[in-house]
C-alpha cells in the first residue's frame, strides 16, 4: 500500500484505546481453537505467554500499520508462529474489533458510572448541609420562588442518577458476543461461540453475523446517556458561572477552582465552570458526528465504521473529567446566604400570598393572583403602605384583609419554604428526608456496577493470569 494511503486509513493511533481488550479477544480465540482441537496445546500455551507479555508491555503500533489486529498478529508471529498462523481461522478483524470495543465500552461505562455516583454523592451530602439554606429558584431566569440550596443541588443529583441508570441499561448490546461471526456471514470453522463468549465475560452470543460484525448504532445508545450527562453538566456549569457573577452574587467559588485576571486584580473568574460548559458542548457534537458516520452505511463492514469509536472514547473522557470537576466544585462551593435570602425576600414568594388569599379567604385564584400582583409591584417599588394595601383590596370589591406585617410574613422566605406541603417541594424537611433516600439509591446503583464489573474483570483476569 502507498505509505500515505496506509497512514491515512490506519486506525493504529486510536487503537491504543482497545489495545488491552484486543489482546484478551485474541487470547480467548486461541483458547477456543485449542479446545476445538484446531491448535495444539503447546502452540496455544506459547501464544498465551506472548499475549500475557504483550498485555504487560503495551506495544505501540507504528502509524503505517493498518490496525491493532494486524499488529498483534505480527508480534505474535515472532514468538508464537504456529498460533499466529491460525489466528484468523474463524475470526476476522470485523468480529474481533466489535468484541474488543464492547468490552472496552463496558469497562469505561462502569468507571464513569462510579464517577457520576461520586458526583451525585457529593451533591446529596452538600444538599443535606444546605437543606434549609434559603436560595432562589428561577423560571425564565426571573426570580420565581424561594427554595433552598439543598433543593437545587438535589435536582442535579436526580438528573445525574437518571443518566447513570440509562447508561447501565444501554450496555445491554455490549453484553452480546459477536465472536465466531467471522467477517460477515458466519463460518464453517467449528468454533465454540458460547465458550469464547464465557471466557470474555459476555452474557450471550449474537444471533446474526451480519448484524454482529457491522452494526454500530448500539454505540449511539451508549453515547446518548453521555450526551444527556453533558447536557446536565452544561446547565450546572452555566448556573455556576451566573450565580458566581457579581450581578447574582449567590455563590462563591473557592479560589483554587477559579483564576484571577492577569490585569484586573479584583477578579475571580469561574474558569472551571466555563471550560465545563464548553467541553459539554463539544460532547454534544459527538452524537451528531457519530450519527453522520453511521448514516447511509450499506450492510456489512465498511471501513467508515472504524471512525466511530474514537468519538465514543472522547465522550467518555470528557464527561469523566467534567464529572470529576463537578464534584470538586460542589464540595467547595459556598453560598452567599445574605444575598440568597435577599433574592427570596418579598415579593419573591408572591404566589404564597395568592395561595393564602384563596385557601384562607375563599377568593378565586385568578383574582387572588391579580391582588398579589399589585401588592408585589408595590413592594418592589417600595411604596407599600397600609393605605395602599387597603385600596388594592377595595379595588377588587373586598374589605381590607391584612396588615402590612402579615403580608410580609406570608412572603417571608424562611416561612414560605416551610409551608410547602406537596411531596417534592423545596421544604427543608423534605429536602433533608430525601438525602437518605438518594444516598440509598446511590448505594444500590454502586453495588450493581460493582457486581457487573467483577463478573467482567474476573473473566479477563482468569483468561491471562
Ligand atoms: N480497524 C478496523 C476498525 O477499527 C477494523 C478492521 C476491519 N478492516 C477490514 N478491512 N475489514 O473498525
GROMACS .gro file of C-alpha atoms and ligand atoms in nm:
model
  477
    1UNK     CA    1   0.000   0.000   0.000
    2UNK     CA    2   0.110   0.356  -0.067
    3UNK     CA    3   0.258   0.487   0.258
    4UNK     CA    4   0.038   0.798   0.269
    5UNK     CA    5  -0.267   0.587   0.199
    6UNK     CA    6  -0.165   0.348   0.475
    7UNK     CA    7  -0.131   0.627   0.726
    8UNK     CA    8  -0.450   0.787   0.604
    9UNK     CA    9  -0.661   0.476   0.653
   10UNK     CA   10  -0.489   0.338   0.961
   11UNK     CA   11  -0.665   0.317   1.296
   12UNK     CA   12  -0.336   0.242   1.473
   13UNK     CA   13  -0.321   0.577   1.654
   14UNK     CA   14  -0.653   0.535   1.829
   15UNK     CA   15  -0.646   0.157   1.850
   16UNK     CA   16  -0.431   0.212   2.159
   17UNK     CA   17  -0.769   0.258   2.329
   18UNK     CA   18  -0.858  -0.106   2.261
   19UNK     CA   19  -0.509  -0.249   2.294
   20UNK     CA   20  -0.581  -0.444   2.611
   21UNK     CA   21  -0.919  -0.570   2.513
   22UNK     CA   22  -0.790  -0.682   2.173
   23UNK     CA   23  -0.520  -0.883   2.345
   24UNK     CA   24  -0.791  -1.051   2.554
   25UNK     CA   25  -1.002  -1.123   2.247
   26UNK     CA   26  -0.704  -1.293   2.083
   27UNK     CA   27  -0.631  -1.492   2.396
   28UNK     CA   28  -0.990  -1.618   2.408
   29UNK     CA   29  -0.978  -1.714   2.043
   30UNK     CA   30  -0.656  -1.910   2.093
   31UNK     CA   31  -0.808  -2.095   2.388
   32UNK     CA   32  -1.113  -2.178   2.185
   33UNK     CA   33  -0.905  -2.306   1.892
   34UNK     CA   34  -0.718  -2.529   2.133
   35UNK     CA   35  -1.035  -2.660   2.292
   36UNK     CA   36  -1.173  -2.743   1.949
   37UNK     CA   37  -0.860  -2.933   1.853
   38UNK     CA   38  -0.767  -2.672   1.592
   39UNK     CA   39  -0.445  -2.572   1.763
   40UNK     CA   40  -0.216  -2.792   1.969
   41UNK     CA   41  -0.164  -2.730   2.335
   42UNK     CA   42   0.199  -2.629   2.313
   43UNK     CA   43   0.135  -2.367   2.042
   44UNK     CA   44  -0.160  -2.229   2.237
   45UNK     CA   45   0.045  -2.201   2.557
   46UNK     CA   46   0.324  -2.023   2.373
   47UNK     CA   47   0.074  -1.779   2.226
   48UNK     CA   48  -0.088  -1.712   2.564
   49UNK     CA   49   0.251  -1.647   2.723
   50UNK     CA   50   0.329  -1.399   2.446
   51UNK     CA   51  -0.008  -1.228   2.482
   52UNK     CA   52   0.042  -1.204   2.858
   53UNK     CA   53   0.373  -1.034   2.791
   54UNK     CA   54   0.214  -0.800   2.535
   55UNK     CA   55  -0.051  -0.707   2.786
   56UNK     CA   56   0.210  -0.601   3.037
   57UNK     CA   57   0.445  -0.425   2.797
   58UNK     CA   58   0.188  -0.244   2.584
   59UNK     CA   59   0.350  -0.204   2.245
   60UNK     CA   60   0.277   0.098   2.028
   61UNK     CA   61   0.182   0.017   1.670
   62UNK     CA   62   0.365   0.218   1.402
   63UNK     CA   63   0.142   0.470   1.220
   64UNK     CA   64   0.152   0.285   0.890
   65UNK     CA   65   0.027  -0.047   1.020
   66UNK     CA   66  -0.340  -0.097   0.930
   67UNK     CA   67  -0.459  -0.155   1.279
   68UNK     CA   68  -0.401  -0.319   1.614
   69UNK     CA   69  -0.530  -0.655   1.493
   70UNK     CA   70  -0.272  -0.682   1.216
   71UNK     CA   71  -0.004  -0.553   1.451
   72UNK     CA   72  -0.075  -0.806   1.726
   73UNK     CA   73  -0.073  -1.086   1.472
   74UNK     CA   74   0.268  -0.965   1.354
   75UNK     CA   75   0.402  -0.953   1.708
   76UNK     CA   76   0.260  -1.293   1.783
   77UNK     CA   77   0.418  -1.441   1.472
   78UNK     CA   78   0.763  -1.358   1.610
   79UNK     CA   79   0.721  -1.556   1.933
   80UNK     CA   80   0.440  -1.799   1.858
   81UNK     CA   81   0.432  -1.852   1.482
   82UNK     CA   82   0.208  -2.163   1.484
   83UNK     CA   83  -0.068  -1.980   1.671
   84UNK     CA   84  -0.024  -1.659   1.470
   85UNK     CA   85  -0.069  -1.867   1.156
   86UNK     CA   86  -0.411  -1.980   1.281
   87UNK     CA   87  -0.523  -1.654   1.443
   88UNK     CA   88  -0.763  -1.566   1.164
   89UNK     CA   89  -0.916  -1.912   1.146
   90UNK     CA   90  -1.284  -1.848   1.215
   91UNK     CA   91  -1.205  -1.494   1.335
   92UNK     CA   92  -1.198  -1.177   1.134
   93UNK     CA   93  -1.098  -0.829   1.235
   94UNK     CA   94  -1.463  -0.743   1.188
   95UNK     CA   95  -1.593  -0.959   1.469
   96UNK     CA   96  -1.276  -0.908   1.677
   97UNK     CA   97  -1.296  -0.530   1.674
   98UNK     CA   98  -1.660  -0.519   1.787
   99UNK     CA   99  -1.582  -0.763   2.063
  100UNK     CA  100  -1.291  -0.552   2.184
  101UNK     CA  101  -1.498  -0.233   2.159
  102UNK     CA  102  -1.789  -0.382   2.351
  103UNK     CA  103  -1.565  -0.497   2.636
  104UNK     CA  104  -1.390  -0.161   2.647
  105UNK     CA  105  -1.722   0.024   2.649
  106UNK     CA  106  -1.834  -0.179   2.947
  107UNK     CA  107  -1.513  -0.110   3.136
  108UNK     CA  108  -1.539   0.261   3.072
  109UNK     CA  109  -1.907   0.268   3.148
  110UNK     CA  110  -1.850   0.114   3.491
  111UNK     CA  111  -1.575   0.364   3.557
  112UNK     CA  112  -1.779   0.664   3.451
  113UNK     CA  113  -2.080   0.535   3.643
  114UNK     CA  114  -1.861   0.539   3.954
  115UNK     CA  115  -1.760   0.895   3.883
  116UNK     CA  116  -2.117   1.003   3.823
  117UNK     CA  117  -2.215   0.836   4.150
  118UNK     CA  118  -1.933   1.014   4.331
  119UNK     CA  119  -2.060   1.344   4.195
  120UNK     CA  120  -2.415   1.254   4.295
  121UNK     CA  121  -2.299   1.164   4.642
  122UNK     CA  122  -2.126   1.499   4.683
  123UNK     CA  123  -2.435   1.679   4.559
  124UNK     CA  124  -2.654   1.488   4.801
  125UNK     CA  125  -2.426   1.533   5.101
  126UNK     CA  126  -2.395   1.902   5.032
  127UNK     CA  127  -2.771   1.921   4.988
  128UNK     CA  128  -2.806   1.784   5.339
  129UNK     CA  129  -2.586   2.063   5.474
  130UNK     CA  130  -2.794   2.318   5.286
  131UNK     CA  131  -3.139   2.164   5.324
  132UNK     CA  132  -3.263   2.482   5.489
  133UNK     CA  133  -3.035   2.740   5.327
  134UNK     CA  134  -3.280   2.972   5.157
  135UNK     CA  135  -3.196   3.008   4.789
  136UNK     CA  136  -3.393   3.144   4.495
  137UNK     CA  137  -3.514   2.936   4.204
  138UNK     CA  138  -3.589   3.087   3.869
  139UNK     CA  139  -3.818   3.047   3.574
  140UNK     CA  140  -3.729   3.245   3.261
  141UNK     CA  141  -3.429   3.341   3.471
  142UNK     CA  142  -3.663   3.566   3.674
  143UNK     CA  143  -3.689   3.508   4.047
  144UNK     CA  144  -3.976   3.265   4.078
  145UNK     CA  145  -3.994   3.132   4.432
  146UNK     CA  146  -3.794   3.085   4.746
  147UNK     CA  147  -3.640   2.739   4.769
  148UNK     CA  148  -3.326   2.608   4.935
  149UNK     CA  149  -2.977   2.546   4.803
  150UNK     CA  150  -3.008   2.180   4.900
  151UNK     CA  151  -3.320   2.156   4.689
  152UNK     CA  152  -3.134   2.289   4.384
  153UNK     CA  153  -2.842   2.050   4.438
  154UNK     CA  154  -3.078   1.755   4.466
  155UNK     CA  155  -3.232   1.839   4.131
  156UNK     CA  156  -2.889   1.786   3.975
  157UNK     CA  157  -2.832   1.467   4.171
  158UNK     CA  158  -3.156   1.324   4.036
  159UNK     CA  159  -3.073   1.423   3.680
  160UNK     CA  160  -2.734   1.253   3.702
  161UNK     CA  161  -2.876   0.939   3.860
  162UNK     CA  162  -3.108   0.906   3.564
  163UNK     CA  163  -2.812   0.930   3.323
  164UNK     CA  164  -2.629   0.668   3.520
  165UNK     CA  165  -2.922   0.425   3.511
  166UNK     CA  166  -2.976   0.472   3.144
  167UNK     CA  167  -2.606   0.417   3.068
  168UNK     CA  168  -2.622   0.084   3.251
  169UNK     CA  169  -2.936  -0.012   3.061
  170UNK     CA  170  -2.778   0.078   2.729
  171UNK     CA  171  -2.491  -0.162   2.795
  172UNK     CA  172  -2.717  -0.450   2.702
  173UNK     CA  173  -2.587  -0.463   2.344
  174UNK     CA  174  -2.234  -0.480   2.480
  175UNK     CA  175  -2.316  -0.800   2.666
  176UNK     CA  176  -2.363  -0.992   2.342
  177UNK     CA  177  -2.056  -1.162   2.191
  178UNK     CA  178  -2.002  -1.120   1.818
  179UNK     CA  179  -1.709  -1.365   1.816
  180UNK     CA  180  -1.748  -1.657   1.583
  181UNK     CA  181  -1.930  -1.438   1.331
  182UNK     CA  182  -1.607  -1.412   1.128
  183UNK     CA  183  -1.618  -1.141   0.861
  184UNK     CA  184  -1.986  -1.115   0.776
  185UNK     CA  185  -2.182  -1.436   0.722
  186UNK     CA  186  -2.054  -1.672   0.989
  187UNK     CA  187  -1.810  -1.956   0.927
  188UNK     CA  188  -1.772  -2.324   0.851
  189UNK     CA  189  -1.495  -2.347   1.110
  190UNK     CA  190  -1.625  -2.543   1.413
  191UNK     CA  191  -1.594  -2.250   1.655
  192UNK     CA  192  -1.746  -2.274   2.003
  193UNK     CA  193  -1.917  -1.940   2.032
  194UNK     CA  194  -2.059  -2.000   2.379
  195UNK     CA  195  -1.721  -2.090   2.517
  196UNK     CA  196  -1.545  -1.785   2.378
  197UNK     CA  197  -1.828  -1.560   2.499
  198UNK     CA  198  -1.795  -1.702   2.851
  199UNK     CA  199  -1.420  -1.657   2.852
  200UNK     CA  200  -1.465  -1.286   2.783
  201UNK     CA  201  -1.750  -1.223   3.024
  202UNK     CA  202  -2.024  -1.179   2.765
  203UNK     CA  203  -2.370  -1.291   2.874
  204UNK     CA  204  -2.478  -1.435   2.541
  205UNK     CA  205  -2.386  -1.472   2.176
  206UNK     CA  206  -2.529  -1.264   1.894
  207UNK     CA  207  -2.792  -1.414   1.664
  208UNK     CA  208  -2.685  -1.284   1.326
  209UNK     CA  209  -2.333  -1.246   1.193
  210UNK     CA  210  -2.417  -0.961   0.956
  211UNK     CA  211  -2.562  -0.756   1.242
  212UNK     CA  212  -2.290  -0.858   1.484
  213UNK     CA  213  -2.000  -0.754   1.264
  214UNK     CA  214  -2.131  -0.434   1.114
  215UNK     CA  215  -2.395  -0.269   1.328
  216UNK     CA  216  -2.267   0.019   1.535
  217UNK     CA  217  -2.587   0.204   1.626
  218UNK     CA  218  -2.557   0.048   1.968
  219UNK     CA  219  -2.274   0.294   2.021
  220UNK     CA  220  -2.516   0.583   1.979
  221UNK     CA  221  -2.723   0.423   2.253
  222UNK     CA  222  -2.418   0.428   2.476
  223UNK     CA  223  -2.333   0.778   2.364
  224UNK     CA  224  -2.683   0.906   2.443
  225UNK     CA  225  -2.661   0.887   2.822
  226UNK     CA  226  -2.319   1.054   2.796
  227UNK     CA  227  -2.477   1.318   2.577
  228UNK     CA  228  -2.752   1.371   2.834
  229UNK     CA  229  -2.493   1.384   3.112
  230UNK     CA  230  -2.317   1.655   2.913
  231UNK     CA  231  -2.645   1.846   2.895
  232UNK     CA  232  -2.680   1.829   3.272
  233UNK     CA  233  -2.317   1.932   3.323
  234UNK     CA  234  -2.370   2.218   3.085
  235UNK     CA  235  -2.667   2.354   3.284
  236UNK     CA  236  -2.479   2.309   3.606
  237UNK     CA  237  -2.172   2.493   3.475
  238UNK     CA  238  -2.382   2.772   3.329
  239UNK     CA  239  -2.558   2.817   3.660
  240UNK     CA  240  -2.228   2.831   3.846
  241UNK     CA  241  -2.099   3.100   3.612
  242UNK     CA  242  -2.416   3.304   3.654
  243UNK     CA  243  -2.459   3.265   4.027
  244UNK     CA  244  -2.095   3.340   4.099
  245UNK     CA  245  -2.109   3.663   3.900
  246UNK     CA  246  -2.123   3.986   4.094
  247UNK     CA  247  -2.465   4.056   3.943
  248UNK     CA  248  -2.619   3.748   4.106
  249UNK     CA  249  -2.363   3.705   4.382
  250UNK     CA  250  -2.543   3.399   4.518
  251UNK     CA  251  -2.246   3.167   4.549
  252UNK     CA  252  -1.874   3.181   4.584
  253UNK     CA  253  -1.629   2.958   4.400
  254UNK     CA  254  -1.321   2.873   4.607
  255UNK     CA  255  -1.001   3.043   4.500
  256UNK     CA  256  -0.833   2.720   4.399
  257UNK     CA  257  -1.105   2.647   4.144
  258UNK     CA  258  -1.104   2.994   3.993
  259UNK     CA  259  -0.850   3.209   3.815
  260UNK     CA  260  -0.773   3.571   3.853
  261UNK     CA  261  -0.725   3.814   3.569
  262UNK     CA  262  -0.372   3.897   3.459
  263UNK     CA  263  -0.465   4.263   3.467
  264UNK     CA  264  -0.773   4.313   3.687
  265UNK     CA  265  -0.665   4.202   4.033
  266UNK     CA  266  -1.013   4.208   4.184
  267UNK     CA  267  -1.139   3.927   3.963
  268UNK     CA  268  -1.221   3.567   4.042
  269UNK     CA  269  -1.304   3.410   3.710
  270UNK     CA  270  -1.512   3.090   3.705
  271UNK     CA  271  -1.281   2.922   3.454
  272UNK     CA  272  -1.351   2.564   3.560
  273UNK     CA  273  -1.722   2.611   3.502
  274UNK     CA  274  -1.659   2.790   3.174
  275UNK     CA  275  -1.449   2.502   3.041
  276UNK     CA  276  -1.706   2.258   3.174
  277UNK     CA  277  -1.991   2.412   2.977
  278UNK     CA  278  -1.778   2.422   2.664
  279UNK     CA  279  -1.647   2.068   2.695
  280UNK     CA  280  -2.009   1.968   2.738
  281UNK     CA  281  -2.091   2.138   2.409
  282UNK     CA  282  -1.806   1.954   2.241
  283UNK     CA  283  -1.951   1.626   2.365
  284UNK     CA  284  -2.294   1.722   2.233
  285UNK     CA  285  -2.139   1.744   1.888
  286UNK     CA  286  -2.012   1.387   1.905
  287UNK     CA  287  -2.353   1.227   1.879
  288UNK     CA  288  -2.415   1.422   1.560
  289UNK     CA  289  -2.073   1.322   1.425
  290UNK     CA  290  -2.129   0.955   1.501
  291UNK     CA  291  -2.478   0.966   1.350
  292UNK     CA  292  -2.325   1.123   1.040
  293UNK     CA  293  -2.068   0.845   1.008
  294UNK     CA  294  -2.330   0.576   1.060
  295UNK     CA  295  -2.590   0.706   0.820
  296UNK     CA  296  -2.603   0.568   0.465
  297UNK     CA  297  -2.395   0.263   0.554
  298UNK     CA  298  -2.478  -0.041   0.345
  299UNK     CA  299  -2.490  -0.366   0.545
  300UNK     CA  300  -2.164  -0.543   0.612
  301UNK     CA  301  -1.843  -0.396   0.745
  302UNK     CA  302  -1.716  -0.075   0.582
  303UNK     CA  303  -1.401   0.097   0.699
  304UNK     CA  304  -1.608   0.408   0.778
  305UNK     CA  305  -1.708   0.226   1.096
  306UNK     CA  306  -1.360   0.248   1.245
  307UNK     CA  307  -1.401   0.626   1.275
  308UNK     CA  308  -1.688   0.590   1.523
  309UNK     CA  309  -1.509   0.458   1.828
  310UNK     CA  310  -1.263   0.746   1.882
  311UNK     CA  311  -1.566   0.971   1.925
  312UNK     CA  312  -1.707   0.739   2.186
  313UNK     CA  313  -1.380   0.732   2.379
  314UNK     CA  314  -1.364   1.110   2.357
  315UNK     CA  315  -1.712   1.135   2.507
  316UNK     CA  316  -1.616   0.904   2.791
  317UNK     CA  317  -1.300   1.101   2.858
  318UNK     CA  318  -1.452   1.445   2.857
  319UNK     CA  319  -1.761   1.357   3.054
  320UNK     CA  320  -1.542   1.180   3.315
  321UNK     CA  321  -1.316   1.480   3.356
  322UNK     CA  322  -1.612   1.711   3.392
  323UNK     CA  323  -1.784   1.488   3.646
  324UNK     CA  324  -1.465   1.493   3.847
  325UNK     CA  325  -1.451   1.873   3.837
  326UNK     CA  326  -1.820   1.898   3.914
  327UNK     CA  327  -1.761   1.702   4.229
  328UNK     CA  328  -1.478   1.931   4.333
  329UNK     CA  329  -1.687   2.239   4.267
  330UNK     CA  330  -1.980   2.103   4.462
  331UNK     CA  331  -1.767   2.018   4.762
  332UNK     CA  332  -1.607   2.360   4.779
  333UNK     CA  333  -1.884   2.593   4.676
  334UNK     CA  334  -2.014   2.838   4.932
  335UNK     CA  335  -2.348   3.010   4.944
  336UNK     CA  336  -2.363   3.381   4.999
  337UNK     CA  337  -2.650   3.344   5.244
  338UNK     CA  338  -2.748   3.710   5.273
  339UNK     CA  339  -2.764   3.765   4.900
  340UNK     CA  340  -2.956   3.443   4.852
  341UNK     CA  341  -3.202   3.541   5.124
  342UNK     CA  342  -3.246   3.889   4.976
  343UNK     CA  343  -3.323   3.736   4.638
  344UNK     CA  344  -3.602   3.541   4.808
  345UNK     CA  345  -3.734   3.834   5.014
  346UNK     CA  346  -4.078   3.977   4.938
  347UNK     CA  347  -4.216   3.986   4.676
  348UNK     CA  348  -4.044   3.666   4.553
  349UNK     CA  349  -4.294   3.445   4.737
  350UNK     CA  350  -4.592   3.632   4.592
  351UNK     CA  351  -4.759   3.310   4.490
  352UNK     CA  352  -4.776   3.214   4.859
  353UNK     CA  353  -4.978   3.529   4.926
  354UNK     CA  354  -5.213   3.440   4.642
  355UNK     CA  355  -5.244   3.084   4.776
  356UNK     CA  356  -5.328   3.222   5.121
  357UNK     CA  357  -5.597   3.451   4.979
  358UNK     CA  358  -5.758   3.153   4.812
  359UNK     CA  359  -5.711   2.894   5.085
  360UNK     CA  360  -5.790   3.112   5.387
  361UNK     CA  361  -6.027   3.370   5.243
  362UNK     CA  362  -6.201   3.173   4.969
  363UNK     CA  363  -6.108   3.418   4.695
  364UNK     CA  364  -6.088   3.264   4.346
  365UNK     CA  365  -5.728   3.206   4.248
  366UNK     CA  366  -5.730   3.428   3.938
  367UNK     CA  367  -5.849   3.724   4.146
  368UNK     CA  368  -5.605   3.638   4.424
  369UNK     CA  369  -5.330   3.633   4.163
  370UNK     CA  370  -5.425   3.986   4.049
  371UNK     CA  371  -5.430   4.117   4.404
  372UNK     CA  372  -5.095   3.955   4.485
  373UNK     CA  373  -4.951   4.102   4.165
  374UNK     CA  374  -5.048   4.455   4.271
  375UNK     CA  375  -4.912   4.405   4.620
  376UNK     CA  376  -4.588   4.262   4.477
  377UNK     CA  377  -4.542   4.554   4.246
  378UNK     CA  378  -4.594   4.793   4.531
  379UNK     CA  379  -4.337   4.608   4.746
  380UNK     CA  380  -4.090   4.607   4.458
  381UNK     CA  381  -4.143   4.979   4.411
  382UNK     CA  382  -4.105   5.025   4.785
  383UNK     CA  383  -4.429   5.216   4.822
  384UNK     CA  384  -4.648   4.970   5.007
  385UNK     CA  385  -4.832   5.148   5.286
  386UNK     CA  386  -5.128   5.021   5.486
  387UNK     CA  387  -5.343   5.264   5.291
  388UNK     CA  388  -5.222   5.134   4.954
  389UNK     CA  389  -5.276   4.777   5.073
  390UNK     CA  390  -5.635   4.851   5.177
  391UNK     CA  391  -5.702   5.027   4.847
  392UNK     CA  392  -5.585   4.723   4.649
  393UNK     CA  393  -5.846   4.506   4.824
  394UNK     CA  394  -6.114   4.770   4.777
  395UNK     CA  395  -6.034   4.787   4.405
  396UNK     CA  396  -6.128   4.421   4.393
  397UNK     CA  397  -6.451   4.472   4.586
  398UNK     CA  398  -6.309   4.332   4.909
  399UNK     CA  399  -6.266   4.472   5.253
  400UNK     CA  400  -5.907   4.510   5.372
  401UNK     CA  401  -5.782   4.166   5.481
  402UNK     CA  402  -5.428   4.209   5.610
  403UNK     CA  403  -5.197   4.434   5.799
  404UNK     CA  404  -4.872   4.501   5.615
  405UNK     CA  405  -4.678   4.287   5.863
  406UNK     CA  406  -4.899   3.987   5.788
  407UNK     CA  407  -4.846   4.024   5.415
  408UNK     CA  408  -4.473   4.044   5.460
  409UNK     CA  409  -4.461   3.748   5.691
  410UNK     CA  410  -4.660   3.539   5.443
  411UNK     CA  411  -4.390   3.616   5.192
  412UNK     CA  412  -4.106   3.564   5.436
  413UNK     CA  413  -3.882   3.311   5.259
  414UNK     CA  414  -3.800   3.103   5.567
  415UNK     CA  415  -4.166   3.069   5.647
  416UNK     CA  416  -4.265   3.019   5.285
  417UNK     CA  417  -4.039   2.718   5.227
  418UNK     CA  418  -4.159   2.558   5.550
  419UNK     CA  419  -4.519   2.595   5.434
  420UNK     CA  420  -4.465   2.392   5.118
  421UNK     CA  421  -4.652   2.067   5.177
  422UNK     CA  422  -4.672   1.880   4.848
  423UNK     CA  423  -4.419   1.598   4.827
  424UNK     CA  424  -4.122   1.701   4.615
  425UNK     CA  425  -4.140   2.062   4.731
  426UNK     CA  426  -3.849   2.275   4.846
  427UNK     CA  427  -3.945   2.226   5.209
  428UNK     CA  428  -3.629   2.188   5.421
  429UNK     CA  429  -3.773   1.885   5.600
  430UNK     CA  430  -3.843   1.712   5.271
  431UNK     CA  431  -3.502   1.803   5.135
  432UNK     CA  432  -3.346   1.650   5.447
  433UNK     CA  433  -3.556   1.337   5.414
  434UNK     CA  434  -3.452   1.299   5.051
  435UNK     CA  435  -3.087   1.287   5.149
  436UNK     CA  436  -3.121   0.936   5.290
  437UNK     CA  437  -3.335   0.816   5.001
  438UNK     CA  438  -3.093   0.945   4.742
  439UNK     CA  439  -2.790   0.803   4.922
  440UNK     CA  440  -2.963   0.468   4.931
  441UNK     CA  441  -3.023   0.483   4.556
  442UNK     CA  442  -2.657   0.572   4.504
  443UNK     CA  443  -2.556   0.266   4.706
  444UNK     CA  444  -2.786   0.038   4.510
  445UNK     CA  445  -2.651   0.153   4.175
  446UNK     CA  446  -2.295   0.135   4.305
  447UNK     CA  447  -2.348  -0.227   4.406
  448UNK     CA  448  -2.497  -0.313   4.071
  449UNK     CA  449  -2.198  -0.157   3.893
  450UNK     CA  450  -1.957  -0.338   4.120
  451UNK     CA  451  -2.119  -0.677   4.060
  452UNK     CA  452  -2.119  -0.629   3.683
  453UNK     CA  453  -1.761  -0.507   3.683
  454UNK     CA  454  -1.646  -0.801   3.893
  455UNK     CA  455  -1.805  -1.052   3.656
  456UNK     CA  456  -1.621  -0.898   3.362
  457UNK     CA  457  -1.287  -0.833   3.529
  458UNK     CA  458  -1.270  -1.178   3.689
  459UNK     CA  459  -1.316  -1.338   3.346
  460UNK     CA  460  -1.045  -1.122   3.190
  461UNK     CA  461  -0.808  -1.185   3.477
  462UNK     CA  462  -0.861  -1.562   3.455
  463UNK     CA  463  -0.801  -1.552   3.083
  464UNK     CA  464  -0.446  -1.425   3.106
  465UNK     CA  465  -0.336  -1.489   3.462
  466LIG     N1  466  -0.953  -0.110   1.202
  466LIG     C1  467  -1.087  -0.153   1.182
  466LIG     C2  468  -1.180  -0.089   1.286
  466LIG     O1  469  -1.136  -0.033   1.381
  466LIG     C3  470  -1.103  -0.299   1.191
  466LIG     C4  471  -1.053  -0.369   1.071
  466LIG     C5  472  -1.155  -0.408   0.976
  466LIG     N2  473  -1.094  -0.396   0.849
  466LIG     C6  474  -1.131  -0.461   0.741
  466LIG     N3  475  -1.064  -0.438   0.636
  466LIG     N4  476  -1.230  -0.541   0.738
  466LIG     O2  477  -1.301  -0.099   1.273
   0.00000   0.00000   0.00000
